[in-house]
Coordinates of C-alpha atoms and ligand atoms in Angstrom, one line a residue:
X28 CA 15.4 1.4 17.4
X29 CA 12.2 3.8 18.5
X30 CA 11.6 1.0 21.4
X31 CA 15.4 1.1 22.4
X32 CA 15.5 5.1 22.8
X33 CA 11.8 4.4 24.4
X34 CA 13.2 2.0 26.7
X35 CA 16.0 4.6 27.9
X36 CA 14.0 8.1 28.1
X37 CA 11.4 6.0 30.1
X38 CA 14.2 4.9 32.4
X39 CA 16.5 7.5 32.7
X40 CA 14.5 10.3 31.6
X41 CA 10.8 9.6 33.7
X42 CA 10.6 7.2 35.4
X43 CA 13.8 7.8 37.7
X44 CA 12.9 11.3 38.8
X45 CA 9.0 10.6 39.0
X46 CA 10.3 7.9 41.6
X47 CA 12.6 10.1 43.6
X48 CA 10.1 13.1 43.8
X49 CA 7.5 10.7 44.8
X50 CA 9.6 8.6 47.2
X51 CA 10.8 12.7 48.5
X52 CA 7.3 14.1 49.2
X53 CA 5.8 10.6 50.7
X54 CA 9.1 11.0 53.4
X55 CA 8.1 14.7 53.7
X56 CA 4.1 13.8 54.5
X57 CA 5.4 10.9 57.0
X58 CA 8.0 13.6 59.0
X59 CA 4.5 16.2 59.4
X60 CA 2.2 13.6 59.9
X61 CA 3.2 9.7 60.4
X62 CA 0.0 7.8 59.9
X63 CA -1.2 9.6 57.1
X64 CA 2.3 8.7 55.2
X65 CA 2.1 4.8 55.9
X66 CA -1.6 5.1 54.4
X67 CA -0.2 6.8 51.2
X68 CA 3.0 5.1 51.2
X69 CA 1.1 1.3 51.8
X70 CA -1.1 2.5 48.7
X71 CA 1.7 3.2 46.4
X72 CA 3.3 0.4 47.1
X73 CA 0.0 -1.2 46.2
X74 CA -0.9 1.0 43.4
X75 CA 3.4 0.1 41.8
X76 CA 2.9 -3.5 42.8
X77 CA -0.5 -4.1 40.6
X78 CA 1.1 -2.2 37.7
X79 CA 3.9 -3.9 37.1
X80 CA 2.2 -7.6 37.8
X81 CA -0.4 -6.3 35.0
X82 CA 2.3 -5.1 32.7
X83 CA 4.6 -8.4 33.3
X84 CA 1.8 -11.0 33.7
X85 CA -1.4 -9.8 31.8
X86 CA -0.1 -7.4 29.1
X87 CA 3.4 -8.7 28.0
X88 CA 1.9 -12.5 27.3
X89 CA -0.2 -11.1 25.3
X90 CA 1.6 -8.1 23.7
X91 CA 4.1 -10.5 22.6
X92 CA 1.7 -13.2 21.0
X93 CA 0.5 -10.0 18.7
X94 CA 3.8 -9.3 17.9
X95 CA 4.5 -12.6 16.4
X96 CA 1.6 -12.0 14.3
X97 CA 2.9 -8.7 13.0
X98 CA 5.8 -10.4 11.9
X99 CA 3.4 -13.5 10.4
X100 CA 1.2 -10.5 8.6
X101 CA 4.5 -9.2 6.9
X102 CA 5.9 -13.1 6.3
X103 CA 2.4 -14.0 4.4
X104 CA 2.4 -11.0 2.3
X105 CA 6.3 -11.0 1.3
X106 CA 5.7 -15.0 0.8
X107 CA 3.3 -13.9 -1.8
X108 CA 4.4 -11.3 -3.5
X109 CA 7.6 -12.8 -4.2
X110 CA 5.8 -16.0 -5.7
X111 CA 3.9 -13.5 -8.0
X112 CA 4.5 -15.1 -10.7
X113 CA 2.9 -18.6 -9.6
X114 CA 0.4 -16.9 -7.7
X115 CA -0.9 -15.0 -11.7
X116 CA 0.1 -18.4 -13.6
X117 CA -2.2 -20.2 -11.3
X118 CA -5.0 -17.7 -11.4
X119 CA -4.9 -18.1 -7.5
X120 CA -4.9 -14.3 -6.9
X121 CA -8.3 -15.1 -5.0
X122 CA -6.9 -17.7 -2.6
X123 CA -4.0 -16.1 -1.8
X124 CA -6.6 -13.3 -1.0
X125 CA -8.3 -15.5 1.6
X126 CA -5.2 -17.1 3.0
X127 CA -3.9 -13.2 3.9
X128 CA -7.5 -12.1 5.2
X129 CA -7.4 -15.2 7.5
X130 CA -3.8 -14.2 8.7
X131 CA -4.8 -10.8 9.2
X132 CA -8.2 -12.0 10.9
X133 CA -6.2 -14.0 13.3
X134 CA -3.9 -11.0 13.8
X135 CA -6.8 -8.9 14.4
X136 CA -8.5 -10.5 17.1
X137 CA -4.8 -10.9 19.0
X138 CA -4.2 -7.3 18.7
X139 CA -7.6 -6.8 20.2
X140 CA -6.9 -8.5 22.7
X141 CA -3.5 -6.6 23.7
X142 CA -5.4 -3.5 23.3
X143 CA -8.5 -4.3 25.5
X144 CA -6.0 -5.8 27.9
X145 CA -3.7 -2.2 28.3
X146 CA -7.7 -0.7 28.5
X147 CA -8.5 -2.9 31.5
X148 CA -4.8 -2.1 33.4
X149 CA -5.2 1.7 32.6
X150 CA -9.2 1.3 34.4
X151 CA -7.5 -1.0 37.3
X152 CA -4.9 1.7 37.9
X153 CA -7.3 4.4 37.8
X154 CA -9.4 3.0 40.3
X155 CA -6.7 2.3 42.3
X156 CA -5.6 6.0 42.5
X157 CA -9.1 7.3 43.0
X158 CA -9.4 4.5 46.2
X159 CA -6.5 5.9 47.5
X160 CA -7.2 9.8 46.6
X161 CA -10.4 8.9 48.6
X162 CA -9.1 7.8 51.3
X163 CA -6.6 10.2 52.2
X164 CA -8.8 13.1 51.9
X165 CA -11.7 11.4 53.9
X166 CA -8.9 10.1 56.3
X167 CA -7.6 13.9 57.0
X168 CA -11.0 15.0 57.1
X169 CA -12.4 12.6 59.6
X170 CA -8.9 13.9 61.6
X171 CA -10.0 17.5 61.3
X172 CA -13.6 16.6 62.6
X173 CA -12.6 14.8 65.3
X174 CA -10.0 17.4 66.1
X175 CA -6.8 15.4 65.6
X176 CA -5.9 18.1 62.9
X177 CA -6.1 21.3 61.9
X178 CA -7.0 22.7 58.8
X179 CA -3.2 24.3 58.0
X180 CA -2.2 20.2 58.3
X181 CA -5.3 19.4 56.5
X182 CA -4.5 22.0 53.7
X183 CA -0.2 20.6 53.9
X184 CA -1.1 16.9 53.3
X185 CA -4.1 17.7 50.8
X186 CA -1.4 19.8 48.0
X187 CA 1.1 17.3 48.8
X188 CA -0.9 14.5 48.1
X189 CA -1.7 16.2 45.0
X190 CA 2.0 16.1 43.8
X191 CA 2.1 12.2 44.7
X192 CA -1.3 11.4 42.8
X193 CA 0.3 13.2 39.6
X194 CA 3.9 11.0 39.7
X195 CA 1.8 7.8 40.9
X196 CA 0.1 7.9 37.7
X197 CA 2.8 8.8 35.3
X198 CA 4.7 6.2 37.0
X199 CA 2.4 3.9 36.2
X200 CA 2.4 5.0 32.4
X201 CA 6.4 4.6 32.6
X202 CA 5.9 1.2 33.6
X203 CA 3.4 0.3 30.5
X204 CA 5.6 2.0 28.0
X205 CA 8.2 0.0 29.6
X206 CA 7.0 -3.1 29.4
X207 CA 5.8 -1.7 25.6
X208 CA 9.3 -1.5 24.3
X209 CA 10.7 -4.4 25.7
X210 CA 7.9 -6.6 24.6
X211 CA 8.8 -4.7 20.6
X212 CA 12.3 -5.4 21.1
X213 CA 11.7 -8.8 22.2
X214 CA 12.1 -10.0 18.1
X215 CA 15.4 -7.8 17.6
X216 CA 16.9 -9.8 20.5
X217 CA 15.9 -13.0 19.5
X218 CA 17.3 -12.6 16.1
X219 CA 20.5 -11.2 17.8
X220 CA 20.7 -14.7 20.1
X221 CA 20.7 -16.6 17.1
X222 CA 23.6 -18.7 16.8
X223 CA 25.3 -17.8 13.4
X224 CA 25.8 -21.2 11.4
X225 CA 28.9 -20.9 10.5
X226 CA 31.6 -18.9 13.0
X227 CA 35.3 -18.2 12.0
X228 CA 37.6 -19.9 14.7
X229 CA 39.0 -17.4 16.8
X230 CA 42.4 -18.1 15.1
X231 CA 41.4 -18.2 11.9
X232 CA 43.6 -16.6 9.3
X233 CA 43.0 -16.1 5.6
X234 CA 43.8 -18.8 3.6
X235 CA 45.9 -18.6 0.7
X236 CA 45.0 -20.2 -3.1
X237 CA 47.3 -21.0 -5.3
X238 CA 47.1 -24.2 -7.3
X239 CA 43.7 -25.1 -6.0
X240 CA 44.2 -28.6 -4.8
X241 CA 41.1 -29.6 -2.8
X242 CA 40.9 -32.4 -0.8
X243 CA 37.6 -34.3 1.1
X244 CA 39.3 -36.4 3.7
X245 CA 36.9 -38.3 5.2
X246 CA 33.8 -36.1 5.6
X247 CA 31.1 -36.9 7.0
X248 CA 28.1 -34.4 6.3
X249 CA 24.7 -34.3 7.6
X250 CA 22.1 -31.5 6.8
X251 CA 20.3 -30.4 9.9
X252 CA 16.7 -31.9 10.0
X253 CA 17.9 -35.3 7.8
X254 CA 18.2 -38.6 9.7
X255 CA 20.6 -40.2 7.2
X256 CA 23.9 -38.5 6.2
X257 CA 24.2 -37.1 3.1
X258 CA 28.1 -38.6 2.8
X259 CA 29.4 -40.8 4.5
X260 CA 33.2 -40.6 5.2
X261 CA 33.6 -39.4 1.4
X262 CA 36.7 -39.0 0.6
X263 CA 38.6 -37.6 -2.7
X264 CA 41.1 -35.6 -3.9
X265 CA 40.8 -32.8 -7.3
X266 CA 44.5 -32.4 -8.1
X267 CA 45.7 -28.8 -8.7
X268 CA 44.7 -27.6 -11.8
X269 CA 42.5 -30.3 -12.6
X270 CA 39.1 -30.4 -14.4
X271 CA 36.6 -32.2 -13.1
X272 CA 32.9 -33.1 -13.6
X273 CA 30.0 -34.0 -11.4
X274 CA 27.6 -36.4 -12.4
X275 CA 24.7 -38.0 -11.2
X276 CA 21.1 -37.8 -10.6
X277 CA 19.1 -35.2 -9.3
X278 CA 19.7 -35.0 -5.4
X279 CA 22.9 -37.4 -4.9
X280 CA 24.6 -34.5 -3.3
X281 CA 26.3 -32.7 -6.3
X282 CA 25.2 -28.9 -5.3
X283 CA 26.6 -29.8 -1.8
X284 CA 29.6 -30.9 -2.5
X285 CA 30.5 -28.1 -4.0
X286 CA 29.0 -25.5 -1.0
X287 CA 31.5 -28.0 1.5
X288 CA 33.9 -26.3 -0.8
X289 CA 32.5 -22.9 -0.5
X290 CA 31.8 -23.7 3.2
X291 CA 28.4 -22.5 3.5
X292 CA 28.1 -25.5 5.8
X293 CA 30.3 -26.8 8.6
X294 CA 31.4 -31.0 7.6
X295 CA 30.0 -33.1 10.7
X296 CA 33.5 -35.3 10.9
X297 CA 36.6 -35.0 8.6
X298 CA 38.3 -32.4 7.1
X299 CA 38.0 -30.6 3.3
X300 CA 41.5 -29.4 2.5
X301 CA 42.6 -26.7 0.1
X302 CA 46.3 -26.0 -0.9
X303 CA 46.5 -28.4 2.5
X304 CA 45.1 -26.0 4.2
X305 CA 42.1 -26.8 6.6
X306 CA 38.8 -24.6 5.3
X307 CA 37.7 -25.1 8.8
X308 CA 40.2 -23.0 10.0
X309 CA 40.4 -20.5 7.4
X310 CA 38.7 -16.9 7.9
X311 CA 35.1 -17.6 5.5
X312 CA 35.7 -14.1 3.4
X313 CA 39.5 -15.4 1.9
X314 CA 38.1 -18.8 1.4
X315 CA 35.2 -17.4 -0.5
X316 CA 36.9 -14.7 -2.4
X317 CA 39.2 -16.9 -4.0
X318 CA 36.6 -19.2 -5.7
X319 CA 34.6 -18.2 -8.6
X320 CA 31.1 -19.7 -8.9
X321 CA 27.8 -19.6 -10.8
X322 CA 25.2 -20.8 -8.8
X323 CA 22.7 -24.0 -10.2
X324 CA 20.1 -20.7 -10.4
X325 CA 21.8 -17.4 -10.8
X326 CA 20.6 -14.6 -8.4
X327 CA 21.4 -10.7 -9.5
X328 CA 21.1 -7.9 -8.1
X329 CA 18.4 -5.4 -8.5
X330 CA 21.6 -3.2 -10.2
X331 CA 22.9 -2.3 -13.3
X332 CA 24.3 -5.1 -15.3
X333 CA 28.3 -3.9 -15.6
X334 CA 27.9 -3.8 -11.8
X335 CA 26.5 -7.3 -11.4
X336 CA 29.1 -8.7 -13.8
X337 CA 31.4 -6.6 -11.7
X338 CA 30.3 -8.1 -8.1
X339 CA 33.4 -11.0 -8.4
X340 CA 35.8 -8.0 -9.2
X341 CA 34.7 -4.1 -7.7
X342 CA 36.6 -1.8 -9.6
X343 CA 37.1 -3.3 -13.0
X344 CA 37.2 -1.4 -15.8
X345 CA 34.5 -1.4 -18.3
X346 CA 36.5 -2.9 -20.9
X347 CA 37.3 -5.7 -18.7
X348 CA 33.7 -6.5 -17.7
X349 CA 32.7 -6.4 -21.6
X350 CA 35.3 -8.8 -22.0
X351 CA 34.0 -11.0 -19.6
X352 CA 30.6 -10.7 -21.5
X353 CA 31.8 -11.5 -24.6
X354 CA 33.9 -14.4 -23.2
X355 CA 29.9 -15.6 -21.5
X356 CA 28.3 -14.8 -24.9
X357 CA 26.6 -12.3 -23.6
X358 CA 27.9 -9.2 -24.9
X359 CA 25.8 -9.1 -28.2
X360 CA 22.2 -9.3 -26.0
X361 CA 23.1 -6.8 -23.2
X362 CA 23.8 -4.4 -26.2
X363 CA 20.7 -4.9 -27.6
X364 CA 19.1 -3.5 -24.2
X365 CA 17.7 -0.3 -23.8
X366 CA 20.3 0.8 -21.6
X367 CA 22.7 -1.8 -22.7
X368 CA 25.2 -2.3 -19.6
X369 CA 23.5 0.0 -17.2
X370 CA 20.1 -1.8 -17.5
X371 CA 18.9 -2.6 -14.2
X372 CA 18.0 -6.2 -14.4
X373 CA 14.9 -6.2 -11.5
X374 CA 14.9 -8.2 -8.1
X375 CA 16.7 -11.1 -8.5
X376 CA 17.2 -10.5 -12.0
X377 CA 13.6 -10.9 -13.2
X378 CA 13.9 -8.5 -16.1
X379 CA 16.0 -11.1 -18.0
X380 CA 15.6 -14.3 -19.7
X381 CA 16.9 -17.8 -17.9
X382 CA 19.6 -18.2 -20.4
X383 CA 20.6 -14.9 -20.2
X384 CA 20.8 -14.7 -16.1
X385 CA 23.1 -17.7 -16.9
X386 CA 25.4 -16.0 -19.1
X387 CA 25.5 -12.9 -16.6
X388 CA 26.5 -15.3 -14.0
X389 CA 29.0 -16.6 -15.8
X390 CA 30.7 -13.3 -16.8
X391 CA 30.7 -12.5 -13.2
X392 CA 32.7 -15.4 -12.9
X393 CA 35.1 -15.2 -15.4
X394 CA 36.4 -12.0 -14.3
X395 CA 36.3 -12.7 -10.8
X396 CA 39.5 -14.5 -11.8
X397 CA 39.8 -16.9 -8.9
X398 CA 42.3 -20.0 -8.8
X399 CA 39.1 -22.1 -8.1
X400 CA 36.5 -22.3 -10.6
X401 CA 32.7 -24.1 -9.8
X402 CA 29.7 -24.2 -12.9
X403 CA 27.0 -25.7 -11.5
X404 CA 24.5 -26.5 -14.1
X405 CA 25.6 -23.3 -15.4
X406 CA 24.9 -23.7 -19.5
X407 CA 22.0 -25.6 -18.7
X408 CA 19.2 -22.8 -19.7
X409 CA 21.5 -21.8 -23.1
X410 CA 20.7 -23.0 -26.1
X411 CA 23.1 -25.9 -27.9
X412 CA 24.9 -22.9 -30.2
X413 CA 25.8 -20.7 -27.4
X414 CA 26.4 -23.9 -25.1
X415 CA 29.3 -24.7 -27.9
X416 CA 30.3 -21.0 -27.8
X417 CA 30.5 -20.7 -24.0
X418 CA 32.2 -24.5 -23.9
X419 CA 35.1 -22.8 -25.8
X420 CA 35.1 -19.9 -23.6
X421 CA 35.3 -22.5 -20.7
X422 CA 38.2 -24.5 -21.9
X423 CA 40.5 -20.9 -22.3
X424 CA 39.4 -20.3 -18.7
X425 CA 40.0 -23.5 -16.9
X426 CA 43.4 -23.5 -17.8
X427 CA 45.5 -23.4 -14.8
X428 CA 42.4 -23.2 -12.6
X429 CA 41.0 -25.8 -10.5
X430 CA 37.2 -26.0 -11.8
X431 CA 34.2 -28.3 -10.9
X432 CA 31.7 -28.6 -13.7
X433 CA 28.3 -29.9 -12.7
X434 CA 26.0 -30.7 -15.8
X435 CA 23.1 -33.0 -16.3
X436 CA 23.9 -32.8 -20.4
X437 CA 27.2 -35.4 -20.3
X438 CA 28.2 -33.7 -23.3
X439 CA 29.3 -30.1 -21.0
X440 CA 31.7 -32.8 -18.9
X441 CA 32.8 -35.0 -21.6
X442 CA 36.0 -33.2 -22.5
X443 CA 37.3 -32.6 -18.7
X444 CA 40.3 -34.5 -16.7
X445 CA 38.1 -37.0 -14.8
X446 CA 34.3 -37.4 -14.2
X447 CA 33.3 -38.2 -10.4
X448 CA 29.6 -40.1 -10.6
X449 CA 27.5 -39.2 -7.5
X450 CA 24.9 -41.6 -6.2
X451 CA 23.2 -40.9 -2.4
X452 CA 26.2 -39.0 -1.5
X453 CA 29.2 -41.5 -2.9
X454 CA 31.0 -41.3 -5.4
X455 CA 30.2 -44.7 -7.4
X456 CA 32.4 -44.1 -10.5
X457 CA 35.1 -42.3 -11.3
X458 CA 37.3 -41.9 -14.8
X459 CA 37.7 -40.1 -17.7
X460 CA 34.7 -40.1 -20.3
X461 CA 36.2 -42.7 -22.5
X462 CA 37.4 -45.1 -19.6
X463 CA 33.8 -44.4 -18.0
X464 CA 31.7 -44.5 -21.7
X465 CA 33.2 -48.3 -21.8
X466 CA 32.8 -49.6 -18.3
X467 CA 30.1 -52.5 -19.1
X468 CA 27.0 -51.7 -16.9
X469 CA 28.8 -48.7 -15.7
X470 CA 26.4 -45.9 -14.3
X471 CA 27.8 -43.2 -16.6
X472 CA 27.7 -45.5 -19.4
X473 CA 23.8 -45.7 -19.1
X474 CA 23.3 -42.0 -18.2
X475 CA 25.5 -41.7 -21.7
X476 CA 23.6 -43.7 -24.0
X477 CA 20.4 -42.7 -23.2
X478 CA 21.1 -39.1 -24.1
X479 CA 23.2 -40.3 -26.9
X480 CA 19.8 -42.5 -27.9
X481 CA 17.9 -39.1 -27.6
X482 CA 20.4 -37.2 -29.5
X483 CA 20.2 -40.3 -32.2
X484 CA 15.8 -40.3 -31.8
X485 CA 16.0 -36.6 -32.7
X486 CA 18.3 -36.8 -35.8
X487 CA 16.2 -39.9 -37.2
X488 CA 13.3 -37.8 -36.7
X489 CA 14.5 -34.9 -38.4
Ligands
ATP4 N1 19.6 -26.6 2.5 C1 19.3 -27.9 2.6 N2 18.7 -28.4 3.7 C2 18.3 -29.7 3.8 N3 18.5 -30.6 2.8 C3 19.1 -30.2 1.7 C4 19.5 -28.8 1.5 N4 20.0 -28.7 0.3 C5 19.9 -29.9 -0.3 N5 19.3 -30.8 0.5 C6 19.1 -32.2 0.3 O1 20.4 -32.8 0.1 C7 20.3 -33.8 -1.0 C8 21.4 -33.4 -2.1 O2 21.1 -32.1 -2.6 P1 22.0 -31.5 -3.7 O3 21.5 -30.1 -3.9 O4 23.4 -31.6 -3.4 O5 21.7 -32.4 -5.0 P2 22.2 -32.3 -6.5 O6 23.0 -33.5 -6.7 O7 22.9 -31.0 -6.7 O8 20.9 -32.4 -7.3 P3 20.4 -31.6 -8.7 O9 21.1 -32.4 -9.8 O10 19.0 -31.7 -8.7 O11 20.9 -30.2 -8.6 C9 18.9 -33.7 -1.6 O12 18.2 -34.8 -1.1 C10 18.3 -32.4 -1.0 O13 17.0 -32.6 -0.7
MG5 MG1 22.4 -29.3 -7.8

């Protein structure tokens, strides 16, 4: 912002009338006395020339180089403060120490550089002006001696040139400071050329929810970076109303599917449907307003917790948010806070347990009341007797919502219409638990009896 009104007082406010009077007297000193003019007006020239090839060629390259390091200077040190807590658990206080001094030390010499560089264009500039003060004073003075002038002309050009030495040099400051602030803004405007990932169509139009059918056709999805796709023409339909689980191991592409939903990313080929209605083509806001999510790891605001539980739904009432709590199980802990629902909960939420981030996620999401409902790995931090408590609450909710429950522990998913089994991005199995518990070498099967052999392990050995 400071460069920007920087930018515009330099333009508008200096350097344009330091140009006009100086462009003014120069034609005034050439109408008394011709040679004398070219001779100051060839300098200037000069003397405008060198400033702004120093400013574009020498200073900017560099200016801008220390400017990325700014930005690197601020990157390392928010990098490490937000890992605090690896940074303490690690005891690596010390080499996160040294890895900032050398960022700083790399910074250091690069602003040096910029500096010493604007130090060296000031002296060239100087010199320049003190060439040409010479000049034209010996000049008129050799024309006096020889009797080509007398002294009232002598006297004219000397005051004048006075005038023209004064704007020459605060031209040439104009120029640095405007070089200065477009070399600072050079970050903002970069950032603002950014494409933006995901654009509305120009016709886009709010879409509208109201059973919640959602349908992949054919989509093709590829994360920027990865040479495979992630899916591959997947295809599938979740009914309206339906309850449905996600399965599968740890990176087959369960999160994902369910941001393709949210569209936080743009499919590569084929079309995810809602209602029938084309997500691509829908304005992003609607489309995300009407689905109700808790995130595989919860994020909260740095806010009171009635206003985090409140994000889904600004403007509820406090009874409706504490039922919401109770319905997450988390009613009976935030009253055992100091300031029970106004407790700010720290960045991110740091100032509460996992289990209990979870449960303010989830109350967030059941009174965000959306037709489409998405738990990813959302009781997976809770323990087994508020899992069963919260499974209860989940069943009342789903009713008459479309909902996607993604859960490692089989026994979250066991209960819903149909499982969907992920593996690299397909979906390799697909049933309800008991068709899926029997399939002989089924995928689910396996995943099912080893945690059922666990579950069995742990009873024996109890
Ligand atoms: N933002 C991203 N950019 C690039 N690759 C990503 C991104 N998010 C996920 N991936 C990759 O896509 C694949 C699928 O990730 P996804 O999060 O969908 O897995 P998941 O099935 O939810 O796994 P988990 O059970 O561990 O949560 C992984 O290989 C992952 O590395
Ligand atoms: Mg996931």
């Amino acid at each position: 912002m400071w460069a920007l009104d920087l930018l515009n007082d330099t333009i508008l406010m200096a350097l344009a009338p330091s140009l006009l009077v100086l462009i003014g007297s120069m034609v005034l000193i050439g109408l008394h006395w011709a040679s004398l003019g070219a001779v100051i007006a060839v300098g200037a020239l000069f003397y405008v020339a060198i400033t702004v090839l120093f400013s574009t060629r020498y200073i900017a390259p560099a200016a801008r180089i220390s400017n990325a390091w700014d930005t690197k200077v601020g990157g390392t040190l928010a990098d490490a403060l937000t890992c605090n807590a690896v940074v303490k658990s690690f005891g690596a206080e010390l080499r996160e120490d040294t890895r900032l001094a050398r960022v700083i030390n790399r910074w250091r010499v690069r602003v040096r550089r910029t500096w010493f560089r604007y130090n060296y264009t000031a002296m060239a500039q100087l010199s320049l002006l003190l060439a040409l003060r010479a000049s034209v004073i010996g000049g008129s003075v050799l024309l006096w001696m020889s009797g080509h002038a007398s002294p009232g002309d002598v006297t004219y050009v000397l005051t004048s040139y006075y005038v023209i030495h004064a704007y020459l040099r605060d031209v040439g400051m104009h120029i640095n400071n405007l070089q200065r602030s477009v070399n600072d803004m050079d970050e903002l405007v970069a950032i603002h050329d950014e494409p933006i990932g995901i654009v509305d169509a120009s016709d886009a139009r709010p879409i509208a929810i109201e059973g919640g059918e959602i349908v992949f056709d054919d989509v093709t999805f590829h994360y920027g970076g990865h040479r495979e796709p992630l899916y591959d023409g997947l295809s599938v339909t979740i009914r309206a109303g339906e309850r449905v689980g996600l399965v599968g191991r740890s990176g087959s592409g369960k999160t994902t599917f369910v941001k393709l939903v949210q569209r936080l990313y743009d499919v590569s080929d084929g079309r995810v449907l809602i209602d029938g209605q084309d997500i691509a083509k829908a304005t992003q806001q609607s489309l995300r307003s009407q689905i109700a999510i808790v995130q595989q790891d919860p994020i909260l605001f740095h806010r009171s917790l009635a206003e985090n539980i409140a994000y889904g739904r600004p403007g509820a009432s406090l009874e409706a948010i504490e039922q919401a709590a109770r319905l997450a199980n988390a009613h009976d802990f935030i009253l055992r806070l100091p300031k029970g629902y106004g407790t700010l909960v720290g960045e991110r939420g740091v100032k509460l347990s996992g289990g209990e981030r979870q449960r303010v996620a989830l109350a967030r999401a059941f009174l965000a009341d959306a037709p489409v409902l998405i738990l990813d790995e959302a009781t997976s931090s809770l323990d087994s007797e508020s899992e069963a408590l919260i499974q209860q609450a989940m069943e009342r909710l789903m009713k008459g919502r479309t909902s996607i429950v993604i859960a490692h522990r089989l026994s979250t998913v066991r209960s819903l219409d149909r499982i969907l089994v992920f593996d690299r991005g397909e979906i390799v199995e697909q049933g309800t638990h008991a068709v899926l518990a029997g399939k002989p070498g089924g995928i689910y099967r396996g995943l099912f009896e080893r945690q059922v052999v666990d579950l069995g392990r742990l009873a024996a050995a109890e």
